Amino acid sequence: MIKKDLSFHIFEAESLEELSQEEQKLVLLAKEMTQKAYAPYSEFFVGAAVLLENGEVITGSNQENGAYPSGLCAERVAVFAASAMFPGIQMKVIAVSAKTTHLKIEEPVSPCGACRQVLLEYEVLQKAPIRVLLAKDDGKILIVEKVHDLLPLSFSGNDLKKNDPG
């Protein structure tokens, strides 16, 4: 048996000023989108903003439903809207922010497993990394260079491709 190590790097910024102006705007939009979340059950408000290759920014917020799990996370709202509105245009960066009325958020919130899987689908499809910015209200931001780092040993559409018999 051989032991294999998996590793990746996360960068931490203490404030928005450590990011490019483009990424600062994206984080601010994600934070703004927490105000538009519909989360009457969990009171966990999440916002996301996706920067596309063409300069467009598409935003989203989580949308809950009393019939769990019929709601949708902010990241998927933004990513699916971006893909529907601008098919074939690469996603460069996604910023995510969360707030709540009843819990103390100690660290920037990262995407759930379903959102990671969806983000990875687009990263694989476009054959280019999607940078992930995870922002906390106090200014701390975690930066992940590509979605694949958030989902090691991942499953993607590539695993479903048929073998070429020829």
PDB file of N, CA and C in Angstrom, residues 50 52 57-59 76-89:
ATOM      1  N   VAL A  50     -20.522  36.460  -9.595  1.00  0.00           N
ATOM      2  CA  VAL A  50     -19.642  35.769 -10.539  1.00  0.00           C
ATOM      3  C   VAL A  50     -19.161  36.761 -11.593  1.00  0.00           C
ATOM      4  N   LEU A  52     -17.541  37.212 -15.176  1.00  0.00           N
ATOM      5  CA  LEU A  52     -17.357  36.473 -16.419  1.00  0.00           C
ATOM      6  C   LEU A  52     -16.204  37.055 -17.233  1.00  0.00           C
ATOM      7  N   VAL A  57     -20.967  40.815 -14.613  1.00  0.00           N
ATOM      8  CA  VAL A  57     -21.056  40.252 -13.267  1.00  0.00           C
ATOM      9  C   VAL A  57     -22.494  39.820 -13.032  1.00  0.00           C
ATOM     10  N   ILE A  58     -22.662  38.582 -12.628  1.00  0.00           N
ATOM     11  CA  ILE A  58     -23.981  38.023 -12.343  1.00  0.00           C
ATOM     12  C   ILE A  58     -24.030  37.700 -10.855  1.00  0.00           C
ATOM     13  N   THR A  59     -25.119  38.101 -10.200  1.00  0.00           N
ATOM     14  CA  THR A  59     -25.239  37.893  -8.763  1.00  0.00           C
ATOM     15  C   THR A  59     -26.346  36.899  -8.437  1.00  0.00           C
ATOM     16  N   ARG A  76     -25.223  28.566  -6.670  1.00  0.00           N
ATOM     17  CA  ARG A  76     -25.873  27.941  -7.826  1.00  0.00           C
ATOM     18  C   ARG A  76     -26.825  28.900  -8.521  1.00  0.00           C
ATOM     19  N   VAL A  77     -27.504  29.752  -7.766  1.00  0.00           N
ATOM     20  CA  VAL A  77     -28.360  30.765  -8.395  1.00  0.00           C
ATOM     21  C   VAL A  77     -27.516  31.625  -9.341  1.00  0.00           C
ATOM     22  N   ALA A  78     -26.372  32.102  -8.858  1.00  0.00           N
ATOM     23  CA  ALA A  78     -25.517  32.977  -9.671  1.00  0.00           C
ATOM     24  C   ALA A  78     -24.898  32.245 -10.859  1.00  0.00           C
ATOM     25  N   VAL A  79     -24.374  31.057 -10.614  1.00  0.00           N
ATOM     26  CA  VAL A  79     -23.686  30.303 -11.675  1.00  0.00           C
ATOM     27  C   VAL A  79     -24.667  29.853 -12.757  1.00  0.00           C
ATOM     28  N   PHE A  80     -25.823  29.351 -12.357  1.00  0.00           N
ATOM     29  CA  PHE A  80     -26.808  28.915 -13.354  1.00  0.00           C
ATOM     30  C   PHE A  80     -27.319  30.110 -14.158  1.00  0.00           C
ATOM     31  N   ALA A  81     -27.540  31.245 -13.500  1.00  0.00           N
ATOM     32  CA  ALA A  81     -27.979  32.446 -14.224  1.00  0.00           C
ATOM     33  C   ALA A  81     -26.902  32.897 -15.204  1.00  0.00           C
ATOM     34  N   ALA A  82     -25.649  32.872 -14.774  1.00  0.00           N
ATOM     35  CA  ALA A  82     -24.544  33.271 -15.660  1.00  0.00           C
ATOM     36  C   ALA A  82     -24.489  32.381 -16.894  1.00  0.00           C
ATOM     37  N   SER A  83     -24.631  31.084 -16.680  1.00  0.00           N
ATOM     38  CA  SER A  83     -24.576  30.142 -17.801  1.00  0.00           C
ATOM     39  C   SER A  83     -25.773  30.314 -18.733  1.00  0.00           C
ATOM     40  N   ALA A  84     -26.941  30.593 -18.166  1.00  0.00           N
ATOM     41  CA  ALA A  84     -28.143  30.772 -18.981  1.00  0.00           C
ATOM     42  C   ALA A  84     -28.100  32.083 -19.768  1.00  0.00           C
ATOM     43  N   MET A  85     -27.585  33.129 -19.140  1.00  0.00           N
ATOM     44  CA  MET A  85     -27.560  34.443 -19.784  1.00  0.00           C
ATOM     45  C   MET A  85     -26.394  34.614 -20.755  1.00  0.00           C
ATOM     46  N   PHE A  86     -25.276  33.951 -20.453  1.00  0.00           N
ATOM     47  CA  PHE A  86     -24.066  34.089 -21.268  1.00  0.00           C
ATOM     48  C   PHE A  86     -23.451  32.719 -21.540  1.00  0.00           C
ATOM     49  N   PRO A  87     -24.165  31.868 -22.296  1.00  0.00           N
ATOM     50  CA  PRO A  87     -23.646  30.515 -22.538  1.00  0.00           C
ATOM     51  C   PRO A  87     -22.290  30.549 -23.242  1.00  0.00           C
ATOM     52  N   GLY A  88     -21.394  29.711 -22.762  1.00  0.00           N
ATOM     53  CA  GLY A  88     -20.080  29.605 -23.383  1.00  0.00           C
ATOM     54  C   GLY A  88     -19.068  30.647 -22.926  1.00  0.00           C
ATOM     55  N   ILE A  89     -19.497  31.609 -22.125  1.00  0.00           N
ATOM     56  CA  ILE A  89     -18.572  32.630 -21.611  1.00  0.00           C
ATOM     57  C   ILE A  89     -17.974  32.113 -20.301  1.00  0.00           C
TER      58      ILE A  89
END
